[in-house]
Tab-separated table of C-alpha atoms in Angstrom:
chain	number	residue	atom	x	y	z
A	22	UNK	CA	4.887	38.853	9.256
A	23	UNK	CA	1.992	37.032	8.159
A	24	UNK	CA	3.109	33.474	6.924
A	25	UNK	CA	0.985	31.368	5.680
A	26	UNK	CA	-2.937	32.790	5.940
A	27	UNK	CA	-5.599	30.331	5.634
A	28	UNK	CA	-9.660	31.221	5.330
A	29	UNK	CA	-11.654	30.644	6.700
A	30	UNK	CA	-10.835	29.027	10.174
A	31	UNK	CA	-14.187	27.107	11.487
A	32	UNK	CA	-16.738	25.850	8.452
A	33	UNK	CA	-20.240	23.995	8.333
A	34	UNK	CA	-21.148	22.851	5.513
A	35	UNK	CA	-24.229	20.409	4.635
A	36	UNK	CA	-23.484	17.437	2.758
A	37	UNK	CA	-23.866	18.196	-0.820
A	38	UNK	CA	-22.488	21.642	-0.604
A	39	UNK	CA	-19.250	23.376	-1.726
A	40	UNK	CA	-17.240	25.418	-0.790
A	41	UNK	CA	-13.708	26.440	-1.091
A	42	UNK	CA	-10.594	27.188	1.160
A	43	UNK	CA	-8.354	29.894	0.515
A	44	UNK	CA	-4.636	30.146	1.261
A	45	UNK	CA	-2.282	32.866	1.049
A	46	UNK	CA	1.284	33.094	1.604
A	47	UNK	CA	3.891	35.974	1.494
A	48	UNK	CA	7.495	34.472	1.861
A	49	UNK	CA	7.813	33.939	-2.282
A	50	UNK	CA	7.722	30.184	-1.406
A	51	UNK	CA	7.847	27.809	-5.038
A	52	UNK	CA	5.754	24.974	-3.287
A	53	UNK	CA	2.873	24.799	-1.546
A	54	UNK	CA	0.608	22.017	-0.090
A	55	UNK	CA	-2.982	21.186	1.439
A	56	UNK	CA	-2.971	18.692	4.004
A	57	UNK	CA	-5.979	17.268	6.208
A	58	UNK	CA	-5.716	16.181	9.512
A	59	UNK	CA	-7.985	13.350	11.256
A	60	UNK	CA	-8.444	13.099	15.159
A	61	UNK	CA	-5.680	10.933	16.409
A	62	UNK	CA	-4.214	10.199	12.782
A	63	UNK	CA	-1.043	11.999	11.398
A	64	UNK	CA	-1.296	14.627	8.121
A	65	UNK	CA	-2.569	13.328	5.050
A	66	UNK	CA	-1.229	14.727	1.884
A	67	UNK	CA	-4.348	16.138	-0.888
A	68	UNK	CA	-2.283	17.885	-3.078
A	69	UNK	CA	0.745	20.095	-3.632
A	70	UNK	CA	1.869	22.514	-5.901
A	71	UNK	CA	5.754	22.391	-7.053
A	72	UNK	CA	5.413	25.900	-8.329
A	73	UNK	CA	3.226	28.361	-9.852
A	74	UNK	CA	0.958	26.520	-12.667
A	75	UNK	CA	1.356	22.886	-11.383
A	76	UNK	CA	-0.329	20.965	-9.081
A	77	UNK	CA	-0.325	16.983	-8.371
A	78	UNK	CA	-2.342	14.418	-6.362
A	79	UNK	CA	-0.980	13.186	-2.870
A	80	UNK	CA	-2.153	10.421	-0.691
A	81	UNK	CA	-5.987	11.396	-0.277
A	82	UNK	CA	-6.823	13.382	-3.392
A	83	UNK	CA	-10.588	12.056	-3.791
A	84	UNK	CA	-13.328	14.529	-3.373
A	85	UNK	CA	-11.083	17.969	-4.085
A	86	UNK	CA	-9.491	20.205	-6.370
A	87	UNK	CA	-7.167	22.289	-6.239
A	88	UNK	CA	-5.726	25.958	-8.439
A	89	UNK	CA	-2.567	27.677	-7.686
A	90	UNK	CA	-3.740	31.132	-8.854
A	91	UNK	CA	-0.180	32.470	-8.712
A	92	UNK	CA	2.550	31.949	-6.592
A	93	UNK	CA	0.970	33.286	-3.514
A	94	UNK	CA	-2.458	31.315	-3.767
A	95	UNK	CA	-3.255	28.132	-3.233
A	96	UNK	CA	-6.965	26.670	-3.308
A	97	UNK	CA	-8.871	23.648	-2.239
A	98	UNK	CA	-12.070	22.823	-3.503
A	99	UNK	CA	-14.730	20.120	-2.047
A	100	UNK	CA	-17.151	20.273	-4.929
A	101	UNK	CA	-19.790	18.124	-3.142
A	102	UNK	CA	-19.276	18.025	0.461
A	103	UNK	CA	-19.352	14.388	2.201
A	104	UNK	CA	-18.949	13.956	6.216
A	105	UNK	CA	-16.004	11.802	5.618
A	106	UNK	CA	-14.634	15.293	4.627
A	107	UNK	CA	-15.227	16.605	8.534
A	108	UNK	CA	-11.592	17.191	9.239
A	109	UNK	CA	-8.874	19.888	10.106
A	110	UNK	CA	-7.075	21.165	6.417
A	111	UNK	CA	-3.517	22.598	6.999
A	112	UNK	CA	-2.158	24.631	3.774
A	113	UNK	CA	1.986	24.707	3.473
A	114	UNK	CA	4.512	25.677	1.761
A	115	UNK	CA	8.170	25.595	1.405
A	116	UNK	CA	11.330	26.880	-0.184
A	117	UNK	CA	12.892	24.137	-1.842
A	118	UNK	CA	14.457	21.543	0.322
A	119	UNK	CA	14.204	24.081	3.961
A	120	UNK	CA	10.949	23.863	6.653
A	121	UNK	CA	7.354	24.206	5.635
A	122	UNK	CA	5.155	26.983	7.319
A	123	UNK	CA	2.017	26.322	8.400
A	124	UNK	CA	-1.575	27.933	8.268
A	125	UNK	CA	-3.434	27.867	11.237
A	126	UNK	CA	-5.753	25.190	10.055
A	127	UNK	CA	-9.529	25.258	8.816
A	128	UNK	CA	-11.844	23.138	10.983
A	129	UNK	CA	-14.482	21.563	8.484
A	130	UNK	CA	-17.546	19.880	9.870
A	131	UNK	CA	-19.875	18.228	6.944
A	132	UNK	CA	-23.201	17.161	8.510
B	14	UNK	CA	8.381	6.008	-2.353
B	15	UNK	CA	9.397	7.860	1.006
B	16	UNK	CA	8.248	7.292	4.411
B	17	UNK	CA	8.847	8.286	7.917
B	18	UNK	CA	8.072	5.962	10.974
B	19	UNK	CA	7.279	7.448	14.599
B	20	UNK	CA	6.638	5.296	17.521
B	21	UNK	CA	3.126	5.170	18.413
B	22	UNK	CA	1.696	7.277	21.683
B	23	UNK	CA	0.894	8.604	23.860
B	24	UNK	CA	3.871	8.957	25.670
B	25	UNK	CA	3.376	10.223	29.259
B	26	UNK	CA	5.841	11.496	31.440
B	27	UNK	CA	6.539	13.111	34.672
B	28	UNK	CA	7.878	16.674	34.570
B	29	UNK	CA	11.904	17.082	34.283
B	30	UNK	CA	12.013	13.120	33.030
B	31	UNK	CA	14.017	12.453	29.908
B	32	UNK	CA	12.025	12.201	26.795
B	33	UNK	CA	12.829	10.291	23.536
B	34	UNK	CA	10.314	10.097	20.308
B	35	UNK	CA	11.905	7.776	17.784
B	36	UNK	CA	11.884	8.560	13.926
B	37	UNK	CA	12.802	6.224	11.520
B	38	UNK	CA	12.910	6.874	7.185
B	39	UNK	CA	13.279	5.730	3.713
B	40	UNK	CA	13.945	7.753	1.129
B	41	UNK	CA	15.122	7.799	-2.536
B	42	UNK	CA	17.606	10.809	-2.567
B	43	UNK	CA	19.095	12.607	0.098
B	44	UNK	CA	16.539	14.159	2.676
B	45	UNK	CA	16.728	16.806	5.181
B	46	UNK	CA	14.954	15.845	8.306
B	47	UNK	CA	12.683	17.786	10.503
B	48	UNK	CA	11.189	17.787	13.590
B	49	UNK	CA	7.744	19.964	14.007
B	50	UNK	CA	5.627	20.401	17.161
B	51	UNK	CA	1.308	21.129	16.973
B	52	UNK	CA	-0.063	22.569	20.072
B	53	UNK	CA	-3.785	22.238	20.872
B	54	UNK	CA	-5.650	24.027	18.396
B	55	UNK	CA	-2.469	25.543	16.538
B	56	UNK	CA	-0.985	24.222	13.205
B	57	UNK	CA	2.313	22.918	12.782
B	58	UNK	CA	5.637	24.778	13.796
B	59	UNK	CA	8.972	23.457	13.197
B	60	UNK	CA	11.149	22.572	16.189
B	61	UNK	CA	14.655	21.757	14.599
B	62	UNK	CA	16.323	20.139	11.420
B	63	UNK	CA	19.105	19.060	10.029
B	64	UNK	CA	20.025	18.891	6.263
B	65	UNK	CA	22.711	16.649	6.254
B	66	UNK	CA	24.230	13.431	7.905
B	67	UNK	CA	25.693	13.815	11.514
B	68	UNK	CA	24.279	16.969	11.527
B	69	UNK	CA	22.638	17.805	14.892
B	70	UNK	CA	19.528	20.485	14.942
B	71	UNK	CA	18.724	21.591	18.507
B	72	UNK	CA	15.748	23.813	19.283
B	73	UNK	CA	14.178	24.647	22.918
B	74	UNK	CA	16.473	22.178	24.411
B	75	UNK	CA	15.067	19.404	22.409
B	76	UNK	CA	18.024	17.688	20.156
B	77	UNK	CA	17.876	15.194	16.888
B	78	UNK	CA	20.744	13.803	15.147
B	79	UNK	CA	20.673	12.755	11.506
B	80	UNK	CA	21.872	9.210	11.517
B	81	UNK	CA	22.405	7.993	7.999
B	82	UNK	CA	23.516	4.753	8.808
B	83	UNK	CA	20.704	3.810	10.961
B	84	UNK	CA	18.392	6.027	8.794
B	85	UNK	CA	17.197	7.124	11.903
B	86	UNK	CA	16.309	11.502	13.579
B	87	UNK	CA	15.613	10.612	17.137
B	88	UNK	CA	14.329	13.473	19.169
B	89	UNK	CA	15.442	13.758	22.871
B	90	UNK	CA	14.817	16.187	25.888
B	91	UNK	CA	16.602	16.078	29.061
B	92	UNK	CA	14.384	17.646	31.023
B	93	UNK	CA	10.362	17.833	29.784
B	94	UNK	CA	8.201	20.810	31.425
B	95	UNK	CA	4.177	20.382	30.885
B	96	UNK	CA	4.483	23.415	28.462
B	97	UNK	CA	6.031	20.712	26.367
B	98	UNK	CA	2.994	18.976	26.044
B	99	UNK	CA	1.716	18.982	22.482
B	100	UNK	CA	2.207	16.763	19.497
B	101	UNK	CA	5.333	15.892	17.441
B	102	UNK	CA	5.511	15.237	13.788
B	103	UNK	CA	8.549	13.751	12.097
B	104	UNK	CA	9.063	14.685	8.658
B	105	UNK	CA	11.823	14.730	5.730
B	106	UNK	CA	12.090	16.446	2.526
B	107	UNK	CA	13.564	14.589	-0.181
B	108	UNK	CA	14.958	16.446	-3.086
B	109	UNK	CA	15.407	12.904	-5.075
B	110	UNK	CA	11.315	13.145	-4.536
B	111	UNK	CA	11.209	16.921	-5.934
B	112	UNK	CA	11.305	18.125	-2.689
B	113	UNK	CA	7.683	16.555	-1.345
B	114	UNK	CA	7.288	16.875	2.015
B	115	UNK	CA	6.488	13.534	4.065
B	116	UNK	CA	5.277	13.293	7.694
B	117	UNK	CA	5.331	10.968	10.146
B	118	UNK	CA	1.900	10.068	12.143
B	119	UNK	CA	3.128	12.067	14.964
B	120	UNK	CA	3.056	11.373	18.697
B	121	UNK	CA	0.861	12.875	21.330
B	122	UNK	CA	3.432	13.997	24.413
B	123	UNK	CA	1.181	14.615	27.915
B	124	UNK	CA	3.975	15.814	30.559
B	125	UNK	CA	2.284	15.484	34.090
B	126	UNK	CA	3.460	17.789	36.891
């Protein structure tokens, strides 16, 4: 019963640096999503994936990247870390049209 | 393109008071509508839906119903406890937008004992 399995859960990075976040999930869900969260602001759309082998810009796509490896893997990339970047990322993902399942979130601090 | 409204909080309340969080849309096809709850430190879990108009989606004794005409998934409790206490995130899911996923800015609930 593990869901949706995000890595890792607490990051540092120093501003310049990459790095990448890894999510997992094991329900055979089509779409999938990376979301970051600001204190007191709402979730932010980076990117999604519709299904395995695309991948589209949301709201806030600046500063990442993103692969869907296969249908189970989703990635986020900060290829030069900045500390507007400092935030909480949420990966998702859904079966199409029925509720999203969430990761437990990665806290990233940028310094 | 789609959008979901919450009213703005914190919303503080006394324990066993009633509780409403309003939700308002837009959307281009025809959504299903969602209500998820974050607890401190946790990600997001859903608390109830509803795919269609009228529908109502009930959950932990919280309730939303899918109001087409007032495009409008209000979410009501009769009775908060301070285990209620987190935050709550409207959303829809439009398949007229390929299914996207949009949020609300959620609202911070603090229940007081």
């Amino acid at each position: 019963n593990a869901g949706v399995t995000q890595t890792p859960k607490f990051q540092v990075l120093k501003t310049g640096q990459s790095m990448t976040l890894q999510c997992a999930q094991d329900m055979n869900h089509n779409s999938m999503y990376w979301y970051r969260q600001d204190p007191g602001m709402g979730l932010r759309l980076i990117y999604y994936s519709a299904s395995e082998g695309t991948t589209d810009k949301g709201e806030v796509p600046n500063g990442y990247n993103v692969s869907r490896l296969n249908k189970r893997e989703f990635s986020l990339r900060l290829e030069s870390a900045a500390p507007s970047q400092t935030s909480v990322y949420f990966c998702a993902s859904t079966r199409q049209g029925l509720e999203a399942f969430f990761g437990q979130g990665t806290r990233l601090t940028v310094v | 393109g789609d959008s979901v409204t919450q009213m703005e909080g914190p919303v503080t309340l006394s324990e066993e008071a009633f509780l409403t969080i309003n939700c308002t849309y837009t959307a281009t096809g025809y959504p299903s509508l969602f209500w998820y709850v974050q607890y401190p430190g946790e990600g997001l879990q859903l608390l109830l839906k509803a795919t269609k108009a009228d529908d109502k989606g009930s959950n932990k004794g919280f309730e939303a119903t899918y109001r087409k005409e007032t495009t409008s998934f209000h979410l009501e409790k009769g009775s908060v406890q301070v285990s209620d206490s987190a935050v709550y995130f409207c959303a829809l899911s439009d398949l007229g937008a390929g299914n996207m996923l949009t949020f609300g800015g959620g609202t911070r609930l603090m229940v007081k004992p």
